[in-house]
mmCIF file of C-alpha atoms and ligand atoms in Angstrom:
data_model
loop_
_atom_site.group_PDB
_atom_site.id
_atom_site.type_symbol
_atom_site.label_atom_id
_atom_site.label_comp_id
_atom_site.label_asym_id
_atom_site.label_seq_id
_atom_site.Cartn_x
_atom_site.Cartn_y
_atom_site.Cartn_z
ATOM 1 C CA UNK C 1 -40.188 24.023 -33.051
ATOM 2 C CA UNK C 2 -39.104 24.605 -29.421
ATOM 3 C CA UNK C 3 -39.920 21.805 -26.997
ATOM 4 C CA UNK C 4 -40.884 23.343 -23.656
ATOM 5 C CA UNK C 5 -40.083 21.371 -20.496
ATOM 6 C CA UNK C 6 -41.755 21.267 -17.030
ATOM 7 C CA UNK C 7 -40.059 24.559 -16.167
ATOM 8 C CA UNK C 8 -41.834 26.260 -19.049
ATOM 9 C CA UNK C 9 -38.565 26.996 -20.857
ATOM 10 C CA UNK C 10 -37.420 25.460 -24.131
ATOM 11 C CA UNK C 11 -35.394 22.313 -23.329
ATOM 12 C CA UNK C 12 -32.696 23.563 -25.723
ATOM 13 C CA UNK C 13 -32.256 26.740 -23.663
ATOM 14 C CA UNK C 14 -31.880 24.779 -20.413
ATOM 15 C CA UNK C 15 -29.416 22.365 -22.051
ATOM 16 C CA UNK C 16 -27.369 25.310 -23.344
ATOM 17 C CA UNK C 17 -27.341 26.996 -19.892
ATOM 18 C CA UNK C 18 -26.200 23.776 -18.221
ATOM 19 C CA UNK C 19 -23.523 23.170 -20.832
ATOM 20 C CA UNK C 20 -22.263 26.707 -20.404
ATOM 21 C CA UNK C 21 -22.243 26.349 -16.583
ATOM 22 C CA UNK C 22 -20.122 23.200 -16.655
ATOM 23 C CA UNK C 23 -17.856 24.307 -19.492
ATOM 24 C CA UNK C 24 -17.001 27.594 -17.836
ATOM 25 C CA UNK C 25 -16.642 26.190 -14.289
ATOM 26 C CA UNK C 26 -13.078 25.830 -12.978
ATOM 27 C CA UNK C 27 -12.286 22.098 -13.204
ATOM 28 C CA UNK C 28 -12.559 20.115 -9.965
ATOM 29 C CA UNK C 29 -9.059 19.762 -8.530
ATOM 30 C CA UNK C 30 -9.424 16.207 -7.274
ATOM 31 C CA UNK C 31 -11.972 14.702 -9.650
ATOM 32 C CA UNK C 32 -9.940 11.505 -10.267
ATOM 33 C CA UNK C 33 -9.693 10.869 -6.549
ATOM 34 C CA UNK C 34 -13.421 11.539 -6.034
ATOM 35 C CA UNK C 35 -14.279 9.253 -8.973
ATOM 36 C CA UNK C 36 -12.149 6.466 -7.502
ATOM 37 C CA UNK C 37 -13.684 6.828 -4.023
ATOM 38 C CA UNK C 38 -17.195 6.769 -5.477
ATOM 39 C CA UNK C 39 -16.467 3.710 -7.578
ATOM 40 C CA UNK C 40 -15.117 1.735 -4.606
ATOM 41 C CA UNK C 41 -17.914 2.849 -2.278
ATOM 42 C CA UNK C 42 -20.662 1.924 -4.730
ATOM 43 C CA UNK C 43 -19.027 -1.401 -5.635
ATOM 44 C CA UNK C 44 -18.746 -2.305 -1.968
ATOM 45 C CA UNK C 45 -22.333 -1.379 -1.247
ATOM 46 C CA UNK C 46 -23.736 -3.067 -4.354
ATOM 47 C CA UNK C 47 -22.928 -6.516 -3.002
ATOM 48 C CA UNK C 48 -25.931 -8.585 -2.083
ATOM 49 C CA UNK C 49 -26.859 -8.517 1.629
ATOM 50 C CA UNK C 50 -27.375 -12.268 1.483
ATOM 51 C CA UNK C 51 -31.168 -12.105 1.822
ATOM 52 C CA UNK C 52 -31.754 -11.334 -1.841
ATOM 53 C CA UNK C 53 -31.623 -7.593 -1.071
ATOM 54 C CA UNK C 54 -28.956 -5.028 -1.933
ATOM 55 C CA UNK C 55 -28.053 -2.141 0.341
ATOM 56 C CA UNK C 56 -29.660 1.153 -0.557
ATOM 57 C CA UNK C 57 -27.420 4.158 -1.054
ATOM 58 C CA UNK C 58 -28.432 7.750 -0.357
ATOM 59 C CA UNK C 59 -26.603 10.909 -1.332
ATOM 60 C CA UNK C 60 -27.224 13.467 1.424
ATOM 61 C CA UNK C 61 -26.268 17.033 0.495
ATOM 62 C CA UNK C 62 -25.612 19.377 3.374
ATOM 63 C CA UNK C 63 -24.656 22.994 4.132
ATOM 64 C CA UNK C 64 -24.568 25.990 1.832
ATOM 65 C CA UNK C 65 -22.700 26.630 -1.404
ATOM 66 C CA UNK C 66 -20.641 29.807 -1.828
ATOM 67 C CA UNK C 67 -20.586 32.090 -4.862
ATOM 68 C CA UNK C 68 -17.095 33.479 -5.435
ATOM 69 C CA UNK C 69 -16.891 37.089 -6.601
ATOM 70 C CA UNK C 70 -13.252 36.940 -7.698
ATOM 71 C CA UNK C 71 -11.304 34.111 -9.356
ATOM 72 C CA UNK C 72 -8.510 34.492 -6.779
ATOM 73 C CA UNK C 73 -11.286 34.555 -4.264
ATOM 74 C CA UNK C 74 -11.166 37.009 -1.377
ATOM 75 C CA UNK C 75 -14.901 37.713 -1.220
ATOM 76 C CA UNK C 76 -17.879 35.461 -1.736
ATOM 77 C CA UNK C 77 -21.635 35.280 -1.170
ATOM 78 C CA UNK C 78 -22.685 32.703 1.396
ATOM 79 C CA UNK C 79 -25.860 31.583 3.161
ATOM 80 C CA UNK C 80 -27.102 30.627 6.622
ATOM 81 C CA UNK C 81 -27.111 26.811 6.401
ATOM 82 C CA UNK C 82 -25.251 25.101 9.254
ATOM 83 C CA UNK C 83 -25.407 21.563 7.865
ATOM 84 C CA UNK C 84 -27.236 20.313 10.954
ATOM 85 C CA UNK C 85 -30.102 18.814 8.907
ATOM 86 C CA UNK C 86 -27.802 16.869 6.570
ATOM 87 C CA UNK C 87 -25.438 15.639 9.296
ATOM 88 C CA UNK C 88 -28.234 14.471 11.596
ATOM 89 C CA UNK C 89 -30.171 12.827 8.760
ATOM 90 C CA UNK C 90 -27.022 10.936 7.769
ATOM 91 C CA UNK C 91 -26.910 9.303 11.209
ATOM 92 C CA UNK C 92 -30.532 8.170 10.927
ATOM 93 C CA UNK C 93 -30.077 6.851 7.368
ATOM 94 C CA UNK C 94 -27.096 4.750 8.476
ATOM 95 C CA UNK C 95 -29.104 3.494 11.444
ATOM 96 C CA UNK C 96 -31.847 2.490 8.977
ATOM 97 C CA UNK C 97 -29.350 0.370 6.994
ATOM 98 C CA UNK C 98 -28.417 2.798 4.207
ATOM 99 C CA UNK C 99 -24.948 3.616 2.934
ATOM 100 C CA UNK C 100 -24.531 7.405 2.764
ATOM 101 C CA UNK C 101 -22.563 9.631 0.417
ATOM 102 C CA UNK C 102 -22.362 12.796 2.507
ATOM 103 C CA UNK C 103 -21.753 15.734 0.153
ATOM 104 C CA UNK C 104 -21.109 18.555 2.592
ATOM 105 C CA UNK C 105 -19.871 22.094 2.858
ATOM 106 C CA UNK C 106 -16.361 22.233 4.328
ATOM 107 C CA UNK C 107 -16.530 23.315 7.966
ATOM 108 C CA UNK C 108 -20.243 22.562 8.399
ATOM 109 C CA UNK C 109 -21.790 20.155 10.963
ATOM 110 C CA UNK C 110 -20.600 16.555 10.786
ATOM 111 C CA UNK C 111 -22.474 13.315 11.502
ATOM 112 C CA UNK C 112 -22.107 12.003 15.074
ATOM 113 C CA UNK C 113 -20.796 15.315 16.421
ATOM 114 C CA UNK C 114 -24.111 16.778 17.567
ATOM 115 C CA UNK C 115 -23.522 16.267 21.253
ATOM 116 C CA UNK C 116 -20.038 17.768 21.205
ATOM 117 C CA UNK C 117 -19.440 21.423 22.172
ATOM 118 C CA UNK C 118 -18.732 24.026 19.508
ATOM 119 C CA UNK C 119 -14.957 23.790 19.805
ATOM 120 C CA UNK C 120 -14.428 20.102 20.731
ATOM 121 C CA UNK C 121 -10.632 20.132 20.624
ATOM 122 C CA UNK C 122 -10.303 22.947 23.126
ATOM 123 C CA UNK C 123 -13.300 22.088 25.290
ATOM 124 C CA UNK C 124 -13.231 18.276 25.487
ATOM 125 C CA UNK C 125 -9.533 17.719 26.145
ATOM 126 C CA UNK C 126 -7.103 18.746 28.848
ATOM 127 C CA UNK C 127 -3.405 18.690 29.405
ATOM 128 C CA UNK C 128 -2.293 16.512 32.321
ATOM 129 C CA UNK C 129 0.618 16.855 34.762
ATOM 130 C CA UNK C 130 2.286 13.912 33.010
ATOM 131 C CA UNK C 131 2.395 15.990 29.811
ATOM 132 C CA UNK C 132 -0.198 13.957 28.028
ATOM 133 C CA UNK C 133 -3.642 14.857 26.774
ATOM 134 C CA UNK C 134 -6.827 13.291 28.081
ATOM 135 C CA UNK C 135 -10.568 13.669 27.597
ATOM 136 C CA UNK C 136 -12.259 15.738 30.298
ATOM 137 C CA UNK C 137 -14.518 13.593 32.462
ATOM 138 C CA UNK C 138 -17.488 15.885 31.720
ATOM 139 C CA UNK C 139 -17.249 15.148 27.974
ATOM 140 C CA UNK C 140 -15.971 11.558 27.974
ATOM 141 C CA UNK C 141 -19.315 9.896 27.118
ATOM 142 C CA UNK C 142 -20.019 12.306 24.256
ATOM 143 C CA UNK C 143 -16.493 11.951 22.818
ATOM 144 C CA UNK C 144 -16.544 8.144 23.101
ATOM 145 C CA UNK C 145 -19.926 7.968 21.344
ATOM 146 C CA UNK C 146 -18.918 10.381 18.542
ATOM 147 C CA UNK C 147 -15.613 8.644 17.813
ATOM 148 C CA UNK C 148 -16.886 5.071 17.995
ATOM 149 C CA UNK C 149 -20.036 5.627 15.923
ATOM 150 C CA UNK C 150 -18.194 7.665 13.295
ATOM 151 C CA UNK C 151 -15.349 5.161 13.018
ATOM 152 C CA UNK C 152 -17.773 2.246 12.764
ATOM 153 C CA UNK C 153 -19.732 3.904 9.937
ATOM 154 C CA UNK C 154 -16.560 4.659 7.959
ATOM 155 C CA UNK C 155 -14.794 1.342 8.696
ATOM 156 C CA UNK C 156 -17.843 -0.704 7.726
ATOM 157 C CA UNK C 157 -18.027 1.234 4.480
ATOM 158 C CA UNK C 158 -21.378 2.946 5.132
ATOM 159 C CA UNK C 159 -20.183 6.542 5.069
ATOM 160 C CA UNK C 160 -18.293 8.397 2.348
ATOM 161 C CA UNK C 161 -17.681 12.076 3.045
ATOM 162 C CA UNK C 162 -17.042 14.453 0.131
ATOM 163 C CA UNK C 163 -16.517 18.172 0.877
ATOM 164 C CA UNK C 164 -17.367 21.157 -1.355
ATOM 165 C CA UNK C 165 -17.189 24.916 -0.944
ATOM 166 C CA UNK C 166 -18.358 26.702 -4.094
ATOM 167 C CA UNK C 167 -21.458 26.287 -6.245
ATOM 168 C CA UNK C 168 -19.094 25.116 -9.039
ATOM 169 C CA UNK C 169 -17.655 22.302 -6.920
ATOM 170 C CA UNK C 170 -21.061 21.321 -5.572
ATOM 171 C CA UNK C 171 -22.781 20.897 -8.929
ATOM 172 C CA UNK C 172 -19.837 19.126 -10.542
ATOM 173 C CA UNK C 173 -19.681 16.703 -7.616
ATOM 174 C CA UNK C 174 -23.444 16.175 -7.565
ATOM 175 C CA UNK C 175 -23.308 15.263 -11.243
ATOM 176 C CA UNK C 176 -20.471 12.788 -10.586
ATOM 177 C CA UNK C 177 -22.345 11.178 -7.684
ATOM 178 C CA UNK C 178 -25.588 10.988 -9.656
ATOM 179 C CA UNK C 179 -24.113 9.387 -12.732
ATOM 180 C CA UNK C 180 -22.187 6.935 -10.522
ATOM 181 C CA UNK C 181 -25.367 5.972 -8.661
ATOM 182 C CA UNK C 182 -27.369 5.451 -11.848
ATOM 183 C CA UNK C 183 -26.442 1.753 -11.904
ATOM 184 C CA UNK C 184 -28.287 1.211 -8.581
ATOM 185 C CA UNK C 185 -31.627 2.194 -10.139
ATOM 186 C CA UNK C 186 -34.434 2.596 -7.598
ATOM 187 C CA UNK C 187 -32.105 1.596 -4.719
ATOM 188 C CA UNK C 188 -30.425 4.998 -4.973
ATOM 189 C CA UNK C 189 -31.829 8.064 -3.253
ATOM 190 C CA UNK C 190 -31.045 11.785 -3.286
ATOM 191 C CA UNK C 191 -31.801 13.769 -0.141
ATOM 192 C CA UNK C 192 -30.991 17.297 -1.190
ATOM 193 C CA UNK C 193 -30.838 19.325 2.025
ATOM 194 C CA UNK C 194 -28.011 21.652 0.956
ATOM 195 C CA UNK C 195 -28.863 25.335 0.544
ATOM 196 C CA UNK C 196 -27.771 25.880 -3.040
ATOM 197 C CA UNK C 197 -27.134 29.358 -4.442
ATOM 198 C CA UNK C 198 -29.721 30.542 -6.966
ATOM 199 C CA UNK C 199 -27.400 33.095 -8.594
ATOM 200 C CA UNK C 200 -23.739 33.060 -9.502
ATOM 201 C CA UNK C 201 -21.046 34.981 -11.348
ATOM 202 C CA UNK C 202 -19.909 33.017 -14.411
ATOM 203 C CA UNK C 203 -16.213 32.220 -14.126
ATOM 204 C CA UNK C 204 -15.380 33.956 -17.404
ATOM 205 C CA UNK C 205 -16.971 37.263 -16.445
ATOM 206 C CA UNK C 206 -15.504 37.194 -12.912
ATOM 207 C CA UNK C 207 -12.713 39.605 -11.922
ATOM 208 C CA UNK C 208 -9.423 37.749 -11.614
ATOM 209 C CA UNK C 209 -7.997 39.834 -8.766
ATOM 210 C CA UNK C 210 -9.462 41.302 -5.591
ATOM 211 C CA UNK C 211 -12.097 43.899 -6.493
ATOM 212 C CA UNK C 212 -10.864 47.379 -5.575
ATOM 213 C CA UNK C 213 -13.027 49.650 -3.459
ATOM 214 C CA UNK C 214 -11.383 52.789 -4.861
ATOM 215 C CA UNK C 215 -13.470 52.396 -8.024
ATOM 216 C CA UNK C 216 -16.662 53.329 -6.113
ATOM 217 C CA UNK C 217 -19.924 51.377 -5.738
ATOM 218 C CA UNK C 218 -19.893 47.825 -6.996
ATOM 219 C CA UNK C 219 -22.148 46.946 -9.906
ATOM 220 C CA UNK C 220 -22.226 43.236 -10.503
ATOM 221 C CA UNK C 221 -24.485 41.012 -12.599
ATOM 222 C CA UNK C 222 -25.383 37.627 -11.180
ATOM 223 C CA UNK C 223 -26.720 34.979 -13.530
ATOM 224 C CA UNK C 224 -29.333 32.393 -12.537
ATOM 225 C CA UNK C 225 -27.907 28.972 -11.668
ATOM 226 C CA UNK C 226 -29.449 26.522 -14.188
ATOM 227 C CA UNK C 227 -32.150 24.295 -12.680
ATOM 228 C CA UNK C 228 -30.153 21.111 -12.232
ATOM 229 C CA UNK C 229 -32.813 19.201 -10.271
ATOM 230 C CA UNK C 230 -34.753 18.442 -13.411
ATOM 231 C CA UNK C 231 -31.615 17.205 -15.160
ATOM 232 C CA UNK C 232 -30.732 15.046 -12.178
ATOM 233 C CA UNK C 233 -34.196 13.477 -12.334
ATOM 234 C CA UNK C 234 -34.371 13.059 -16.084
ATOM 235 C CA UNK C 235 -30.814 12.382 -17.206
ATOM 236 C CA UNK C 236 -28.271 11.816 -14.444
ATOM 237 C CA UNK C 237 -30.112 9.222 -12.339
ATOM 238 C CA UNK C 238 -33.642 8.757 -13.732
ATOM 239 C CA UNK C 239 -34.612 5.814 -11.496
ATOM 240 C CA UNK C 240 -33.361 7.255 -8.202
ATOM 241 C CA UNK C 241 -35.815 8.326 -5.483
ATOM 242 C CA UNK C 242 -35.457 12.100 -5.187
ATOM 243 C CA UNK C 243 -36.265 14.355 -2.243
ATOM 244 C CA UNK C 244 -35.583 18.067 -2.336
ATOM 245 C CA UNK C 245 -36.080 20.710 0.346
ATOM 246 C CA UNK C 246 -37.905 24.004 0.203
ATOM 247 C CA UNK C 247 -37.068 26.700 2.710
ATOM 248 C CA UNK C 248 -39.101 29.884 3.093
ATOM 249 C CA UNK C 249 -39.303 32.577 5.739
ATOM 250 C CA UNK C 250 -42.954 33.349 4.916
ATOM 251 C CA UNK C 251 -45.074 30.407 6.069
ATOM 252 C CA UNK C 252 -47.979 31.585 3.875
ATOM 253 C CA UNK C 253 -46.197 30.701 0.629
ATOM 254 C CA UNK C 254 -44.243 27.667 1.864
ATOM 255 C CA UNK C 255 -46.568 24.811 0.905
ATOM 256 C CA UNK C 256 -47.503 26.360 -2.409
ATOM 257 C CA UNK C 257 -43.814 26.724 -3.326
ATOM 258 C CA UNK C 258 -43.093 23.149 -2.203
ATOM 259 C CA UNK C 259 -45.960 21.897 -4.372
ATOM 260 C CA UNK C 260 -44.585 23.835 -7.320
ATOM 261 C CA UNK C 261 -41.108 22.385 -6.813
ATOM 262 C CA UNK C 262 -42.558 18.867 -6.646
ATOM 263 C CA UNK C 263 -44.192 19.287 -10.045
ATOM 264 C CA UNK C 264 -41.560 21.410 -11.762
ATOM 265 C CA UNK C 265 -38.616 19.199 -10.877
ATOM 266 C CA UNK C 266 -40.542 15.910 -10.825
ATOM 267 C CA UNK C 267 -39.389 15.177 -7.275
ATOM 268 C CA UNK C 268 -40.846 12.221 -5.384
ATOM 269 C CA UNK C 269 -41.074 14.298 -2.207
ATOM 270 C CA UNK C 270 -40.372 17.875 -1.182
ATOM 271 C CA UNK C 271 -39.668 18.621 2.467
ATOM 272 C CA UNK C 272 -41.040 22.061 3.319
ATOM 273 C CA UNK C 273 -39.544 23.960 6.235
ATOM 274 C CA UNK C 274 -39.680 27.449 7.657
ATOM 275 C CA UNK C 275 -36.473 29.131 8.813
ATOM 276 C CA UNK C 276 -37.360 29.681 12.468
ATOM 277 C CA UNK C 277 -39.112 26.365 13.134
ATOM 278 C CA UNK C 278 -36.983 24.104 10.919
ATOM 279 C CA UNK C 279 -35.560 22.155 13.855
ATOM 280 C CA UNK C 280 -39.009 21.376 15.294
ATOM 281 C CA UNK C 281 -41.264 20.601 12.351
ATOM 282 C CA UNK C 282 -41.343 20.026 8.606
ATOM 283 C CA UNK C 283 -44.055 19.068 6.123
ATOM 284 C CA UNK C 284 -43.391 16.294 3.635
ATOM 285 C CA UNK C 285 -45.189 17.119 0.389
ATOM 286 C CA UNK C 286 -45.920 14.319 -2.100
ATOM 287 C CA UNK C 287 -48.235 14.247 -5.120
ATOM 288 C CA UNK C 288 -51.214 13.275 -2.961
ATOM 289 C CA UNK C 289 -50.293 14.012 0.675
ATOM 290 C CA UNK C 290 -48.972 16.616 3.055
ATOM 291 C CA UNK C 291 -47.442 14.838 6.030
ATOM 292 C CA UNK C 292 -46.658 16.955 9.049
ATOM 293 C CA UNK C 293 -43.578 15.701 10.915
ATOM 294 C CA UNK C 294 -42.632 17.033 14.356
ATOM 295 C CA UNK C 295 -39.940 16.263 16.847
ATOM 296 C CA UNK C 296 -41.173 14.698 20.066
ATOM 297 C CA UNK C 297 -40.618 17.452 22.616
ATOM 298 C CA UNK C 298 -41.383 15.076 25.497
ATOM 299 C CA UNK C 299 -38.267 13.033 24.650
ATOM 300 C CA UNK C 300 -35.019 14.738 25.673
ATOM 301 C CA UNK C 301 -32.723 15.105 22.676
ATOM 302 C CA UNK C 302 -35.279 13.997 20.075
ATOM 303 C CA UNK C 303 -34.772 15.640 16.690
ATOM 304 C CA UNK C 304 -37.180 16.095 13.792
ATOM 305 C CA UNK C 305 -34.869 14.063 11.520
ATOM 306 C CA UNK C 306 -35.744 10.928 13.512
ATOM 307 C CA UNK C 307 -39.429 10.728 12.421
ATOM 308 C CA UNK C 308 -38.608 12.373 9.077
ATOM 309 C CA UNK C 309 -36.169 9.654 7.999
ATOM 310 C CA UNK C 310 -38.688 7.026 9.161
ATOM 311 C CA UNK C 311 -41.328 8.429 6.786
ATOM 312 C CA UNK C 312 -38.833 8.700 3.932
ATOM 313 C CA UNK C 313 -37.462 5.169 4.353
ATOM 314 C CA UNK C 314 -41.006 3.790 4.357
ATOM 315 C CA UNK C 315 -41.843 5.621 1.105
ATOM 316 C CA UNK C 316 -38.561 4.627 -0.487
ATOM 317 C CA UNK C 317 -39.275 0.970 0.337
ATOM 318 C CA UNK C 318 -42.613 1.234 -1.451
ATOM 319 C CA UNK C 319 -40.875 2.867 -4.408
ATOM 320 C CA UNK C 320 -38.232 0.116 -4.623
ATOM 321 C CA UNK C 321 -41.069 -2.422 -4.823
ATOM 322 C CA UNK C 322 -42.935 -0.455 -7.463
ATOM 323 C CA UNK C 323 -40.963 2.344 -9.123
ATOM 324 C CA UNK C 324 -43.328 4.706 -10.923
ATOM 325 C CA UNK C 325 -40.799 6.914 -12.662
HETATM 326 O O1 LIG N 1 -28.380 23.327 7.433
HETATM 327 P P1 LIG N 1 -29.405 23.685 8.467
HETATM 328 O O2 LIG N 1 -29.712 22.531 9.379
HETATM 329 O O3 LIG N 1 -29.020 24.928 9.222
HETATM 330 O O4 LIG N 1 -30.756 24.070 7.699
HETATM 331 C C1 LIG N 1 -31.372 23.092 6.893
HETATM 332 C C2 LIG N 1 -31.989 23.725 5.646
HETATM 333 C C3 LIG N 1 -33.023 24.753 6.067
HETATM 334 C C4 LIG N 1 -30.892 24.387 4.803
HETATM 335 C C5 LIG N 1 -32.676 22.591 4.825
HETATM 336 O O5 LIG N 1 -33.656 21.986 5.594
HETATM 337 C C6 LIG N 1 -33.305 23.144 3.539
HETATM 338 O O6 LIG N 1 -34.419 23.592 3.512
HETATM 339 N N1 LIG N 1 -32.537 23.130 2.428
HETATM 340 C C7 LIG N 1 -32.941 23.704 1.159
HETATM 341 C C8 LIG N 1 -32.882 25.198 1.216
HETATM 342 C C9 LIG N 1 -33.423 25.866 -0.027
HETATM 343 O O7 LIG N 1 -34.656 26.042 -0.197
HETATM 344 O O8 LIG N 1 -32.580 26.195 -0.859
#
């Protein structure tokens, strides 16, 4: 008899899809190095804080995953995500006393760099008559703040940055992080703000070389990415506090879809946001509440992540006291 899971599909089918995804994915190039970094980071942050508490650790995912179309990849499918949400949230989590594993898309926004211009190297620095390089006066405060806060977070062991590009790298790394964080139980959190591809080309059915245009229109079959959120919740880190994000462009279906995601993937919270207003407001959906969170427009430079992380930290604290798996 087939046992159907929360997604309405037989558990065996989901297990087989996940197995096939991981088995056919190109192996992570630096998995030993990532494993070592994770081990050290978690060991360091598992030490008691001296007041009977242990530091909480959150994995923040950020930016979009790519879907390669060729094994020797020239072309790929990408998405809009800039990584601003993940990078900014990381700053507020560290401020709230968390250690953060920042799993981010290469080249996307970085924590503590919000107030820098788009091309900091070329815009913040200048060449002097004495043939040295100095920070332009106009950017000196922003550069000083970015460098000192970033260095402090890394040096004190509160920030571990792990980059990904493809959907294959992302899911393999997420699995590594999740299984490493399992030992922290309810003190671990997942804040899944990355925009993860829903469809992909399995490695084995992917063209090896650059697809040729001479062969006419391109007909390509994309397969659905297996629903890993449920596996993360049930198997990889069952005690961790899990928050996923739901993005829609049609506000009318947003809350309904967020509610569905909450139930289907057994998330503790789903943060619902609409593409055009995502920097101003979000709605935090839980099993019994819908909390509207807005940035304070009267405060210059306030961002929606400030009140959002406050709400999340408060709920995580309650969960640590009384985990209700
Ligand atoms: O990365 P960003 O700041 O440009 O955008 C953030 C976001 C919209 C990608 C994030 O808030 C989100 O909703 N992530 C999940 C997207 C999804 O539904 O797949």
